[in-house]
Structure formats: C-alpha cells, structure tokens
mmCIF file of N, CA and C in Angstrom:
data_model
loop_
_atom_site.group_PDB
_atom_site.id
_atom_site.type_symbol
_atom_site.label_atom_id
_atom_site.label_comp_id
_atom_site.label_asym_id
_atom_site.label_seq_id
_atom_site.Cartn_x
_atom_site.Cartn_y
_atom_site.Cartn_z
ATOM 1 N N MET A 1 167.542 90.068 81.738
ATOM 2 C CA MET A 1 166.063 90.071 82.118
ATOM 3 C C MET A 1 165.527 90.530 80.916
ATOM 4 N N GLN A 2 164.359 89.549 80.302
ATOM 5 C CA GLN A 2 163.569 89.986 78.936
ATOM 6 C C GLN A 2 162.481 90.901 79.300
ATOM 7 N N ASN A 3 162.212 91.935 78.871
ATOM 8 C CA ASN A 3 161.203 93.035 79.143
ATOM 9 C C ASN A 3 159.845 92.255 78.539
ATOM 10 N N THR A 4 158.723 91.839 79.144
ATOM 11 C CA THR A 4 157.648 91.376 78.872
ATOM 12 C C THR A 4 156.510 91.848 79.465
ATOM 13 N N ILE A 5 155.324 91.968 78.996
ATOM 14 C CA ILE A 5 154.002 92.113 79.472
ATOM 15 C C ILE A 5 153.539 90.731 79.958
ATOM 16 N N THR A 6 153.024 90.550 81.070
ATOM 17 C CA THR A 6 152.500 89.309 81.325
ATOM 18 C C THR A 6 151.020 89.504 81.905
ATOM 19 N N GLU A 7 150.616 90.418 82.592
ATOM 20 C CA GLU A 7 149.260 90.094 83.072
ATOM 21 C C GLU A 7 148.331 91.593 82.834
ATOM 22 N N LYS A 8 149.026 92.628 82.828
ATOM 23 C CA LYS A 8 148.116 93.996 82.598
ATOM 24 C C LYS A 8 148.767 95.029 81.819
ATOM 25 N N ILE A 9 147.917 95.603 80.870
ATOM 26 C CA ILE A 9 148.325 96.681 80.181
ATOM 27 C C ILE A 9 147.517 97.845 80.845
ATOM 28 N N GLY A 10 148.063 98.965 81.549
ATOM 29 C CA GLY A 10 147.405 99.762 82.376
ATOM 30 C C GLY A 10 146.654 100.801 81.477
ATOM 31 N N ASN A 11 145.966 101.834 81.947
ATOM 32 C CA ASN A 11 145.009 102.805 81.484
ATOM 33 C C ASN A 11 145.909 103.666 80.739
ATOM 34 N N TYR A 12 145.296 104.375 79.455
ATOM 35 C CA TYR A 12 146.261 105.238 78.832
ATOM 36 C C TYR A 12 147.543 104.661 78.426
ATOM 37 N N ALA A 13 147.904 103.305 78.385
ATOM 38 C CA ALA A 13 149.277 102.786 78.087
ATOM 39 C C ALA A 13 149.616 103.337 76.620
ATOM 40 N N PHE A 14 148.860 103.010 75.679
ATOM 41 C CA PHE A 14 149.059 103.294 74.422
ATOM 42 C C PHE A 14 148.551 104.432 73.569
ATOM 43 N N HIS A 15 147.437 104.998 74.554
ATOM 44 C CA HIS A 15 146.493 106.158 74.015
ATOM 45 C C HIS A 15 147.052 106.904 72.804
ATOM 46 N N ASN A 16 146.165 107.187 71.818
ATOM 47 C CA ASN A 16 146.575 107.871 70.627
ATOM 48 C C ASN A 16 148.112 107.793 70.095
ATOM 49 N N CYS A 17 148.690 106.419 70.289
ATOM 50 C CA CYS A 17 149.848 106.233 69.937
ATOM 51 C C CYS A 17 149.928 105.974 68.176
ATOM 52 N N ILE A 18 150.117 106.951 67.347
ATOM 53 C CA ILE A 18 149.944 106.793 65.877
ATOM 54 C C ILE A 18 151.201 105.985 65.488
ATOM 55 N N LYS A 19 152.220 105.737 66.153
ATOM 56 C CA LYS A 19 153.120 104.926 65.505
ATOM 57 C C LYS A 19 153.062 103.634 65.393
ATOM 58 N N ILE A 20 152.316 103.074 66.020
ATOM 59 C CA ILE A 20 151.808 101.480 66.230
ATOM 60 C C ILE A 20 150.932 101.297 65.191
ATOM 61 N N THR A 21 151.543 100.615 64.355
ATOM 62 C CA THR A 21 150.916 99.908 63.011
ATOM 63 C C THR A 21 150.686 98.449 62.903
ATOM 64 N N GLY A 22 149.994 97.859 61.958
ATOM 65 C CA GLY A 22 149.874 96.459 61.799
ATOM 66 C C GLY A 22 149.019 95.960 62.698
ATOM 67 N N THR A 23 149.379 94.569 62.982
ATOM 68 C CA THR A 23 148.626 93.793 63.810
ATOM 69 C C THR A 23 149.371 93.775 65.161
ATOM 70 N N ILE A 24 148.729 93.602 66.317
ATOM 71 C CA ILE A 24 149.264 93.687 67.646
ATOM 72 C C ILE A 24 149.104 92.140 68.167
ATOM 73 N N ARG A 25 149.914 91.857 68.825
ATOM 74 C CA ARG A 25 149.761 90.312 69.474
ATOM 75 C C ARG A 25 150.209 90.556 71.060
ATOM 76 N N LEU A 26 149.244 90.137 71.723
ATOM 77 C CA LEU A 26 149.285 90.112 73.147
ATOM 78 C C LEU A 26 149.524 88.827 73.629
ATOM 79 N N PRO A 27 150.290 88.665 74.817
ATOM 80 C CA PRO A 27 150.345 87.387 75.597
ATOM 81 C C PRO A 27 149.119 86.651 76.022
ATOM 82 N N ASP A 28 149.156 85.303 76.006
ATOM 83 C CA ASP A 28 148.226 84.720 76.508
ATOM 84 C C ASP A 28 147.727 84.879 77.904
ATOM 85 N N THR A 29 148.770 85.293 78.743
ATOM 86 C CA THR A 29 148.866 85.429 80.041
ATOM 87 C C THR A 29 148.508 86.554 80.404
ATOM 88 N N LEU A 30 147.867 87.658 79.558
ATOM 89 C CA LEU A 30 147.345 88.776 79.778
ATOM 90 C C LEU A 30 145.961 88.790 80.293
ATOM 91 N N LYS A 31 145.808 89.412 81.511
ATOM 92 C CA LYS A 31 144.392 89.299 82.156
ATOM 93 C C LYS A 31 143.608 90.654 82.190
ATOM 94 N N TYR A 32 144.155 91.764 81.910
ATOM 95 C CA TYR A 32 143.715 92.979 82.027
ATOM 96 C C TYR A 32 144.230 94.206 81.111
ATOM 97 N N LEU A 33 143.196 94.654 80.462
ATOM 98 C CA LEU A 33 143.468 95.587 79.396
ATOM 99 C C LEU A 33 142.875 96.799 80.118
ATOM 100 N N GLY A 34 143.466 97.833 80.455
ATOM 101 C CA GLY A 34 142.944 99.004 80.998
ATOM 102 C C GLY A 34 142.139 100.155 80.183
ATOM 103 N N ASP A 35 141.632 101.094 80.811
ATOM 104 C CA ASP A 35 140.706 102.059 79.991
ATOM 105 C C ASP A 35 141.581 102.727 79.144
ATOM 106 N N ASN A 36 141.100 102.842 77.842
ATOM 107 C CA ASN A 36 141.805 104.132 76.886
ATOM 108 C C ASN A 36 143.196 103.345 76.572
ATOM 109 N N ALA A 37 143.637 102.139 76.791
ATOM 110 C CA ALA A 37 144.923 101.635 76.219
ATOM 111 C C ALA A 37 145.125 101.587 75.120
ATOM 112 N N PHE A 38 144.581 101.511 73.996
ATOM 113 C CA PHE A 38 144.874 101.797 72.670
ATOM 114 C C PHE A 38 143.943 102.362 72.026
ATOM 115 N N TYR A 39 143.167 103.324 72.710
ATOM 116 C CA TYR A 39 142.177 104.184 72.072
ATOM 117 C C TYR A 39 143.052 105.260 71.079
ATOM 118 N N GLY A 40 142.486 105.367 69.931
ATOM 119 C CA GLY A 40 142.875 106.403 68.997
ATOM 120 C C GLY A 40 143.993 105.780 68.272
ATOM 121 N N CYS A 41 144.457 104.581 68.343
ATOM 122 C CA CYS A 41 145.652 104.072 67.694
ATOM 123 C C CYS A 41 145.013 103.321 66.403
ATOM 124 N N GLN A 42 144.780 104.373 65.334
ATOM 125 C CA GLN A 42 144.150 104.009 64.159
ATOM 126 C C GLN A 42 144.725 103.227 63.260
ATOM 127 N N LYS A 43 145.903 103.248 63.273
ATOM 128 C CA LYS A 43 146.943 102.451 62.183
ATOM 129 C C LYS A 43 147.064 100.905 62.614
ATOM 130 N N ILE A 44 146.645 100.465 63.808
ATOM 131 C CA ILE A 44 146.667 99.076 64.285
ATOM 132 C C ILE A 44 145.529 98.468 63.341
ATOM 133 N N SER A 45 145.669 97.462 62.750
ATOM 134 C CA SER A 45 144.853 96.812 61.822
ATOM 135 C C SER A 45 145.031 95.216 62.079
ATOM 136 N N GLY A 46 144.420 94.464 61.068
ATOM 137 C CA GLY A 46 144.364 93.027 61.075
ATOM 138 C C GLY A 46 143.456 92.389 61.930
ATOM 139 N N GLN A 47 143.612 91.342 62.490
ATOM 140 C CA GLN A 47 142.720 90.418 63.280
ATOM 141 C C GLN A 47 143.217 90.639 64.446
ATOM 142 N N PHE A 48 142.474 90.974 65.764
ATOM 143 C CA PHE A 48 142.576 91.060 66.953
ATOM 144 C C PHE A 48 142.371 89.293 67.681
ATOM 145 N N ILE A 49 143.350 88.787 68.300
ATOM 146 C CA ILE A 49 143.003 87.394 68.609
ATOM 147 C C ILE A 49 143.080 87.690 70.171
ATOM 148 N N VAL A 50 142.041 87.639 70.892
ATOM 149 C CA VAL A 50 141.787 87.750 72.201
ATOM 150 C C VAL A 50 142.703 86.966 73.193
ATOM 151 N N PRO A 51 143.578 87.331 73.846
ATOM 152 C CA PRO A 51 144.322 86.412 74.596
ATOM 153 C C PRO A 51 143.727 85.312 75.353
ATOM 154 N N ARG A 52 144.354 84.093 75.556
ATOM 155 C CA ARG A 52 143.514 83.091 76.221
ATOM 156 C C ARG A 52 143.101 83.300 77.579
ATOM 157 N N ASP A 53 144.041 84.288 78.403
ATOM 158 C CA ASP A 53 143.702 84.428 79.945
ATOM 159 C C ASP A 53 143.046 85.843 80.113
ATOM 160 N N LEU A 54 142.478 86.485 79.074
ATOM 161 C CA LEU A 54 142.218 88.029 79.337
ATOM 162 C C LEU A 54 140.696 87.880 79.833
ATOM 163 N N GLU A 55 140.425 88.596 81.054
ATOM 164 C CA GLU A 55 139.354 88.692 81.758
ATOM 165 C C GLU A 55 138.642 90.085 81.553
ATOM 166 N N TYR A 56 139.157 91.097 81.330
ATOM 167 C CA TYR A 56 138.861 92.367 81.550
ATOM 168 C C TYR A 56 139.059 93.179 80.100
ATOM 169 N N ILE A 57 138.306 94.018 79.463
ATOM 170 C CA ILE A 57 138.526 95.055 78.560
ATOM 171 C C ILE A 57 138.056 96.158 78.935
ATOM 172 N N GLY A 58 138.789 97.501 79.271
ATOM 173 C CA GLY A 58 138.334 98.498 79.887
ATOM 174 C C GLY A 58 137.576 99.324 78.909
ATOM 175 N N ILE A 59 137.316 100.608 79.555
ATOM 176 C CA ILE A 59 136.310 101.716 78.762
ATOM 177 C C ILE A 59 137.188 101.988 77.815
ATOM 178 N N ASN A 60 136.800 102.487 76.611
ATOM 179 C CA ASN A 60 137.361 103.002 75.412
ATOM 180 C C ASN A 60 138.744 102.137 74.747
ATOM 181 N N CYS A 61 138.845 101.099 75.424
ATOM 182 C CA CYS A 61 140.218 100.207 75.216
ATOM 183 C C CYS A 61 140.709 100.315 73.717
ATOM 184 N N PHE A 62 139.846 99.845 73.096
ATOM 185 C CA PHE A 62 140.219 99.696 71.400
ATOM 186 C C PHE A 62 139.374 100.890 70.523
ATOM 187 N N LYS A 63 138.839 101.718 71.057
ATOM 188 C CA LYS A 63 137.664 102.898 70.389
ATOM 189 C C LYS A 63 138.652 103.580 69.370
ATOM 190 N N ASP A 64 138.136 103.579 68.331
ATOM 191 C CA ASP A 64 138.481 103.881 66.892
ATOM 192 C C ASP A 64 140.024 103.152 66.564
ATOM 193 N N VAL A 65 139.978 101.743 66.848
ATOM 194 C CA VAL A 65 141.266 101.205 66.059
ATOM 195 C C VAL A 65 140.695 100.749 64.746
ATOM 196 N N GLY A 66 141.755 100.192 64.185
ATOM 197 C CA GLY A 66 141.394 99.496 62.599
ATOM 198 C C GLY A 66 141.255 98.158 62.385
ATOM 199 N N PHE A 67 141.021 97.434 63.651
ATOM 200 C CA PHE A 67 140.741 96.028 63.434
ATOM 201 C C PHE A 67 139.731 95.497 62.505
ATOM 202 N N ASN A 68 139.977 94.463 61.779
ATOM 203 C CA ASN A 68 139.004 94.058 60.622
ATOM 204 C C ASN A 68 138.360 92.849 61.189
ATOM 205 N N LYS A 69 139.007 92.345 62.342
ATOM 206 C CA LYS A 69 138.124 91.114 62.948
ATOM 207 C C LYS A 69 138.723 91.031 64.254
ATOM 208 N N ILE A 70 137.648 90.247 65.311
ATOM 209 C CA ILE A 70 137.977 89.829 66.439
ATOM 210 C C ILE A 70 137.659 88.611 66.727
ATOM 211 N N ASP A 71 138.780 87.518 67.394
ATOM 212 C CA ASP A 71 138.638 86.415 67.407
ATOM 213 C C ASP A 71 138.794 85.885 68.878
ATOM 214 N N PHE A 72 137.485 85.511 69.565
ATOM 215 C CA PHE A 72 137.494 85.124 70.824
ATOM 216 C C PHE A 72 137.722 83.772 71.147
ATOM 217 N N THR A 73 137.981 82.859 70.035
ATOM 218 C CA THR A 73 138.000 81.394 70.070
ATOM 219 C C THR A 73 139.109 80.799 71.130
ATOM 220 N N ARG A 74 140.001 81.346 71.121
ATOM 221 C CA ARG A 74 140.973 80.667 72.335
ATOM 222 C C ARG A 74 140.826 81.468 73.820
ATOM 223 N N ASN A 75 140.241 82.299 73.875
ATOM 224 C CA ASN A 75 139.805 82.864 75.360
ATOM 225 C C ASN A 75 139.017 81.997 76.094
ATOM 226 N N ILE A 76 139.324 81.773 77.445
ATOM 227 C CA ILE A 76 138.567 80.842 78.405
ATOM 228 C C ILE A 76 138.192 81.679 79.423
ATOM 229 N N ALA A 77 138.560 83.076 79.493
ATOM 230 C CA ALA A 77 138.109 83.594 80.825
ATOM 231 C C ALA A 77 137.631 84.989 80.704
ATOM 232 N N ILE A 78 137.175 85.461 79.658
ATOM 233 C CA ILE A 78 136.729 86.915 79.403
ATOM 234 C C ILE A 78 135.352 87.230 80.186
ATOM 235 N N GLU A 79 135.397 88.133 81.275
ATOM 236 C CA GLU A 79 134.097 88.479 81.913
ATOM 237 C C GLU A 79 133.237 89.609 81.626
ATOM 238 N N ALA A 80 134.323 90.435 81.334
ATOM 239 C CA ALA A 80 133.729 91.934 81.173
ATOM 240 C C ALA A 80 134.439 92.616 79.840
ATOM 241 N N ILE A 81 133.514 93.201 78.860
ATOM 242 C CA ILE A 81 133.830 94.138 78.137
ATOM 243 C C ILE A 81 133.248 95.514 78.072
ATOM 244 N N LEU A 82 133.960 96.422 78.598
ATOM 245 C CA LEU A 82 133.316 97.854 79.138
ATOM 246 C C LEU A 82 132.779 98.599 78.093
ATOM 247 N N ASP A 83 132.140 99.910 78.565
ATOM 248 C CA ASP A 83 131.965 100.730 77.550
ATOM 249 C C ASP A 83 132.682 101.341 76.597
ATOM 250 N N ASN A 84 132.102 101.212 75.389
ATOM 251 C CA ASN A 84 132.903 101.964 74.007
ATOM 252 C C ASN A 84 134.245 101.091 73.942
ATOM 253 N N ALA A 85 134.241 99.793 74.524
ATOM 254 C CA ALA A 85 135.457 99.137 74.252
ATOM 255 C C ALA A 85 136.099 99.056 72.792
ATOM 256 N N PHE A 86 135.154 98.783 72.003
ATOM 257 C CA PHE A 86 135.443 98.712 70.263
ATOM 258 C C PHE A 86 134.588 99.539 69.517
ATOM 259 N N MET A 87 134.064 100.515 70.238
ATOM 260 C CA MET A 87 133.103 101.525 69.391
ATOM 261 C C MET A 87 134.034 102.339 68.385
ATOM 262 N N ASN A 88 133.240 102.274 67.095
ATOM 263 C CA ASN A 88 133.609 102.929 65.893
ATOM 264 C C ASN A 88 134.759 102.189 65.426
ATOM 265 N N CYS A 89 135.201 100.765 65.495
ATOM 266 C CA CYS A 89 136.032 99.925 64.805
ATOM 267 C C CYS A 89 135.347 99.960 63.616
ATOM 268 N N LYS A 90 135.404 100.979 62.545
ATOM 269 C CA LYS A 90 134.533 100.686 61.338
ATOM 270 C C LYS A 90 134.991 99.698 60.469
ATOM 271 N N LYS A 91 136.306 99.290 60.290
ATOM 272 C CA LYS A 91 136.521 97.943 59.433
ATOM 273 C C LYS A 91 136.519 96.681 59.973
ATOM 274 N N MET A 92 135.841 96.459 61.270
ATOM 275 C CA MET A 92 135.419 95.149 61.846
ATOM 276 C C MET A 92 134.465 94.760 61.262
ATOM 277 N N SER A 93 134.840 93.418 60.575
ATOM 278 C CA SER A 93 133.564 92.543 59.779
ATOM 279 C C SER A 93 133.473 91.060 60.271
ATOM 280 N N GLY A 94 132.603 90.365 59.779
ATOM 281 C CA GLY A 94 132.495 89.093 60.251
ATOM 282 C C GLY A 94 131.480 89.069 61.450
ATOM 283 N N GLY A 95 131.750 88.021 61.801
ATOM 284 C CA GLY A 95 130.975 87.452 63.208
ATOM 285 C C GLY A 95 131.548 87.625 64.502
ATOM 286 N N LEU A 96 130.825 87.849 65.822
ATOM 287 C CA LEU A 96 131.486 87.998 66.986
ATOM 288 C C LEU A 96 130.660 86.544 67.687
ATOM 289 N N VAL A 97 131.640 85.630 68.019
ATOM 290 C CA VAL A 97 131.231 84.597 69.028
ATOM 291 C C VAL A 97 131.836 84.717 70.348
ATOM 292 N N PHE A 98 131.047 85.196 71.503
ATOM 293 C CA PHE A 98 131.454 84.981 72.669
ATOM 294 C C PHE A 98 131.683 83.753 73.514
ATOM 295 N N PRO A 99 132.511 83.767 74.331
ATOM 296 C CA PRO A 99 132.826 82.549 75.053
ATOM 297 C C PRO A 99 131.778 82.468 76.348
ATOM 298 N N SER A 100 131.738 81.420 76.827
ATOM 299 C CA SER A 100 130.561 81.236 77.859
ATOM 300 C C SER A 100 130.745 81.974 79.203
ATOM 301 N N THR A 101 132.133 82.284 79.194
ATOM 302 C CA THR A 101 132.435 83.181 80.742
ATOM 303 C C THR A 101 131.954 84.609 80.670
ATOM 304 N N LEU A 102 131.734 85.172 79.292
ATOM 305 C CA LEU A 102 131.271 86.437 79.118
ATOM 306 C C LEU A 102 130.084 86.779 80.132
ATOM 307 N N LYS A 103 130.104 87.959 80.987
ATOM 308 C CA LYS A 103 128.903 88.170 81.705
ATOM 309 C C LYS A 103 128.350 89.760 81.552
ATOM 310 N N TYR A 104 129.352 90.492 80.933
ATOM 311 C CA TYR A 104 129.010 91.917 80.756
ATOM 312 C C TYR A 104 129.556 92.474 79.621
ATOM 313 N N VAL A 105 128.611 93.104 78.820
ATOM 314 C CA VAL A 105 128.957 94.053 77.728
ATOM 315 C C VAL A 105 128.442 95.388 77.979
ATOM 316 N N GLY A 106 129.335 96.051 77.997
ATOM 317 C CA GLY A 106 129.121 97.614 78.248
ATOM 318 C C GLY A 106 128.341 98.462 77.285
ATOM 319 N N PRO A 107 127.484 99.381 77.707
ATOM 320 C CA PRO A 107 127.203 100.477 76.732
ATOM 321 C C PRO A 107 128.043 100.706 75.669
ATOM 322 N N ASN A 108 127.375 100.854 74.289
ATOM 323 C CA ASN A 108 128.319 101.177 73.149
ATOM 324 C C ASN A 108 129.430 100.408 72.785
ATOM 325 N N ALA A 109 129.515 99.284 73.494
ATOM 326 C CA ALA A 109 130.529 98.265 73.164
ATOM 327 C C ALA A 109 131.261 98.068 71.717
ATOM 328 N N PHE A 110 130.127 97.715 70.910
ATOM 329 C CA PHE A 110 130.668 97.616 69.620
ATOM 330 C C PHE A 110 129.830 98.792 68.786
ATOM 331 N N ASN A 111 129.286 99.590 69.368
ATOM 332 C CA ASN A 111 128.516 100.731 68.583
ATOM 333 C C ASN A 111 129.468 101.247 67.372
ATOM 334 N N GLY A 112 128.991 101.017 66.175
ATOM 335 C CA GLY A 112 129.599 101.718 64.837
ATOM 336 C C GLY A 112 130.411 100.763 64.281
ATOM 337 N N CYS A 113 130.548 99.422 64.779
ATOM 338 C CA CYS A 113 131.220 98.583 64.088
ATOM 339 C C CYS A 113 130.463 98.116 62.809
ATOM 340 N N GLU A 114 130.535 98.898 61.740
ATOM 341 C CA GLU A 114 129.445 98.690 60.766
ATOM 342 C C GLU A 114 129.347 97.482 59.869
ATOM 343 N N TYR A 115 130.377 96.575 59.900
ATOM 344 C CA TYR A 115 130.477 95.555 59.078
ATOM 345 C C TYR A 115 130.318 94.082 59.722
ATOM 346 N N ILE A 116 130.006 93.978 61.159
ATOM 347 C CA ILE A 116 129.815 92.760 61.801
ATOM 348 C C ILE A 116 128.409 92.303 61.368
ATOM 349 N N THR A 117 128.379 91.171 61.044
ATOM 350 C CA THR A 117 127.523 90.480 60.381
ATOM 351 C C THR A 117 126.502 89.660 61.128
ATOM 352 N N ASN A 118 126.963 89.075 62.312
ATOM 353 C CA ASN A 118 126.248 88.033 63.017
ATOM 354 C C ASN A 118 126.996 88.292 64.612
ATOM 355 N N ILE A 119 126.144 88.012 65.743
ATOM 356 C CA ILE A 119 126.536 87.922 66.881
ATOM 357 C C ILE A 119 126.145 86.728 67.590
ATOM 358 N N VAL A 120 126.964 86.089 68.352
ATOM 359 C CA VAL A 120 126.364 84.891 69.119
ATOM 360 C C VAL A 120 126.681 85.245 70.519
ATOM 361 N N LEU A 121 125.662 85.307 71.623
ATOM 362 C CA LEU A 121 125.912 85.510 72.742
ATOM 363 C C LEU A 121 125.741 84.093 73.486
ATOM 364 N N ASN A 122 126.114 84.306 74.612
ATOM 365 C CA ASN A 122 126.192 83.043 75.517
ATOM 366 C C ASN A 122 125.171 83.000 76.470
ATOM 367 N N GLU A 123 124.795 81.886 76.993
ATOM 368 C CA GLU A 123 123.541 81.732 78.175
ATOM 369 C C GLU A 123 123.897 82.302 79.348
ATOM 370 N N GLY A 124 125.264 82.565 79.907
ATOM 371 C CA GLY A 124 125.726 83.172 81.154
ATOM 372 C C GLY A 124 125.705 84.738 81.087
ATOM 373 N N LEU A 125 125.503 85.329 79.922
ATOM 374 C CA LEU A 125 125.492 86.720 79.689
ATOM 375 C C LEU A 125 124.694 87.297 80.643
ATOM 376 N N GLU A 126 124.929 88.319 81.591
ATOM 377 C CA GLU A 126 123.952 88.999 82.651
ATOM 378 C C GLU A 126 123.632 90.055 82.075
ATOM 379 N N PHE A 127 124.395 90.773 81.406
ATOM 380 C CA PHE A 127 123.903 92.420 81.196
ATOM 381 C C PHE A 127 124.909 92.806 79.599
ATOM 382 N N VAL A 128 123.769 93.384 78.962
ATOM 383 C CA VAL A 128 124.293 93.961 77.752
ATOM 384 C C VAL A 128 123.649 95.481 77.876
ATOM 385 N N GLY A 129 124.408 96.403 77.787
ATOM 386 C CA GLY A 129 124.332 97.913 77.924
ATOM 387 C C GLY A 129 123.771 98.267 76.539
ATOM 388 N N THR A 130 123.104 99.624 76.890
ATOM 389 C CA THR A 130 122.214 100.188 75.921
ATOM 390 C C THR A 130 123.278 100.572 74.757
ATOM 391 N N ASN A 131 122.650 100.462 73.355
ATOM 392 C CA ASN A 131 123.398 100.608 72.302
ATOM 393 C C ASN A 131 124.706 99.768 72.080
ATOM 394 N N ALA A 132 125.041 98.469 72.916
ATOM 395 C CA ALA A 132 125.918 97.881 72.732
ATOM 396 C C ALA A 132 126.266 97.477 71.308
ATOM 397 N N PHE A 133 125.507 97.014 70.684
ATOM 398 C CA PHE A 133 125.530 96.375 69.157
ATOM 399 C C PHE A 133 124.757 97.455 68.278
ATOM 400 N N SER A 134 124.585 98.779 68.676
ATOM 401 C CA SER A 134 123.883 99.981 67.633
ATOM 402 C C SER A 134 124.716 100.145 66.367
ATOM 403 N N ASN A 135 124.345 100.525 65.235
ATOM 404 C CA ASN A 135 124.814 100.902 63.963
ATOM 405 C C ASN A 135 125.682 99.791 63.341
ATOM 406 N N LEU A 136 125.206 98.637 63.413
ATOM 407 C CA LEU A 136 125.914 97.674 62.492
ATOM 408 C C LEU A 136 125.328 97.567 61.266
ATOM 409 N N LYS A 137 125.709 98.217 60.256
ATOM 410 C CA LYS A 137 125.057 98.183 59.011
ATOM 411 C C LYS A 137 124.839 96.990 58.426
ATOM 412 N N SER A 138 125.858 96.211 58.417
ATOM 413 C CA SER A 138 125.732 94.757 57.915
ATOM 414 C C SER A 138 125.210 93.682 58.618
ATOM 415 N N TYR A 139 124.615 93.844 59.897
ATOM 416 C CA TYR A 139 124.348 92.568 60.607
ATOM 417 C C TYR A 139 123.043 91.986 60.203
ATOM 418 N N LYS A 140 122.986 90.722 60.116
ATOM 419 C CA LYS A 140 122.111 89.857 59.668
ATOM 420 C C LYS A 140 121.173 89.080 60.667
ATOM 421 N N ASP A 141 120.266 89.341 60.996
ATOM 422 C CA ASP A 141 119.179 88.714 61.821
ATOM 423 C C ASP A 141 119.110 87.256 61.532
ATOM 424 N N ASN A 142 119.623 86.229 62.376
ATOM 425 C CA ASN A 142 119.480 84.668 61.869
ATOM 426 C C ASN A 142 118.249 84.126 62.738
ATOM 427 N N ASN A 143 117.646 84.816 63.314
ATOM 428 C CA ASN A 143 116.166 84.152 64.106
ATOM 429 C C ASN A 143 115.309 84.218 63.064
#
C-alpha cells in the first residue's frame, strides 16, 4: 500500500519543519489544509500551485513561508482562506487571481506579501477581513 495524502493535512502537521526545502506539490484531491500546517517552514520556496479540489486553507497555514508565487488557475473549489494564511510571505510576487468559488478571505490573509502587484477578486466573494491585503508595497491599483 502506498502512503499518500488524499484529502486532508491536519493542524500543525509540518509546523516549523525547517528541513522541508524547495517547492511543495500537493495532490489535486486535497480538500483541507489545517491551521498552522506549514507555518514557519521558511525554506519552502518556489511557486505554490493550489490543488484543484482544495476548499479550505486554515489559520496561519503558510505564514512566513518563502513562496514567490501562488497560482489558483487549476483550483475549482476554494471557499475560504482564513486569518493570516499567507501573512508575511515576503517573497511572494506577481498577481493574485481568485476563482469564483472563493467566499471568504480572513483578516491579514495576505498582509505583508510585499511584492504582490495586483489582485483580482470575484463577484461571489462575501467577506474580506481587516488588513487582508495590507502592506503590499508593490501593489498597483488598476482602477
């Protein structure tokens, strides 16, 4: 039997795991990323391609991680990105284009992601928390 993660990564699963380096690839069948799952894994880098079926990104899930880009283009299910989920991912750059399924972006979700240049929100979005997109030094308002 092969060891695989199919639907859920629980709370604190890889918290402060300094030995995880480079790009992480998660299966498209993943639906849930728990609170603090990868928080403090500063050596994770590269692009994070959001899995196709991912619905939920927990509190502090990727806080202080070294991603340089997040790509939602394959995702068809995300509903919630909770508080501080990508806070202080200081190397993250480029744009964020969220799928139409996204309903909730928690407080400070992308706060401190200094090099994000643009954000495209969808019409179905119901809630954007306080400071969700604060401290984006490179942001360019296209309106």
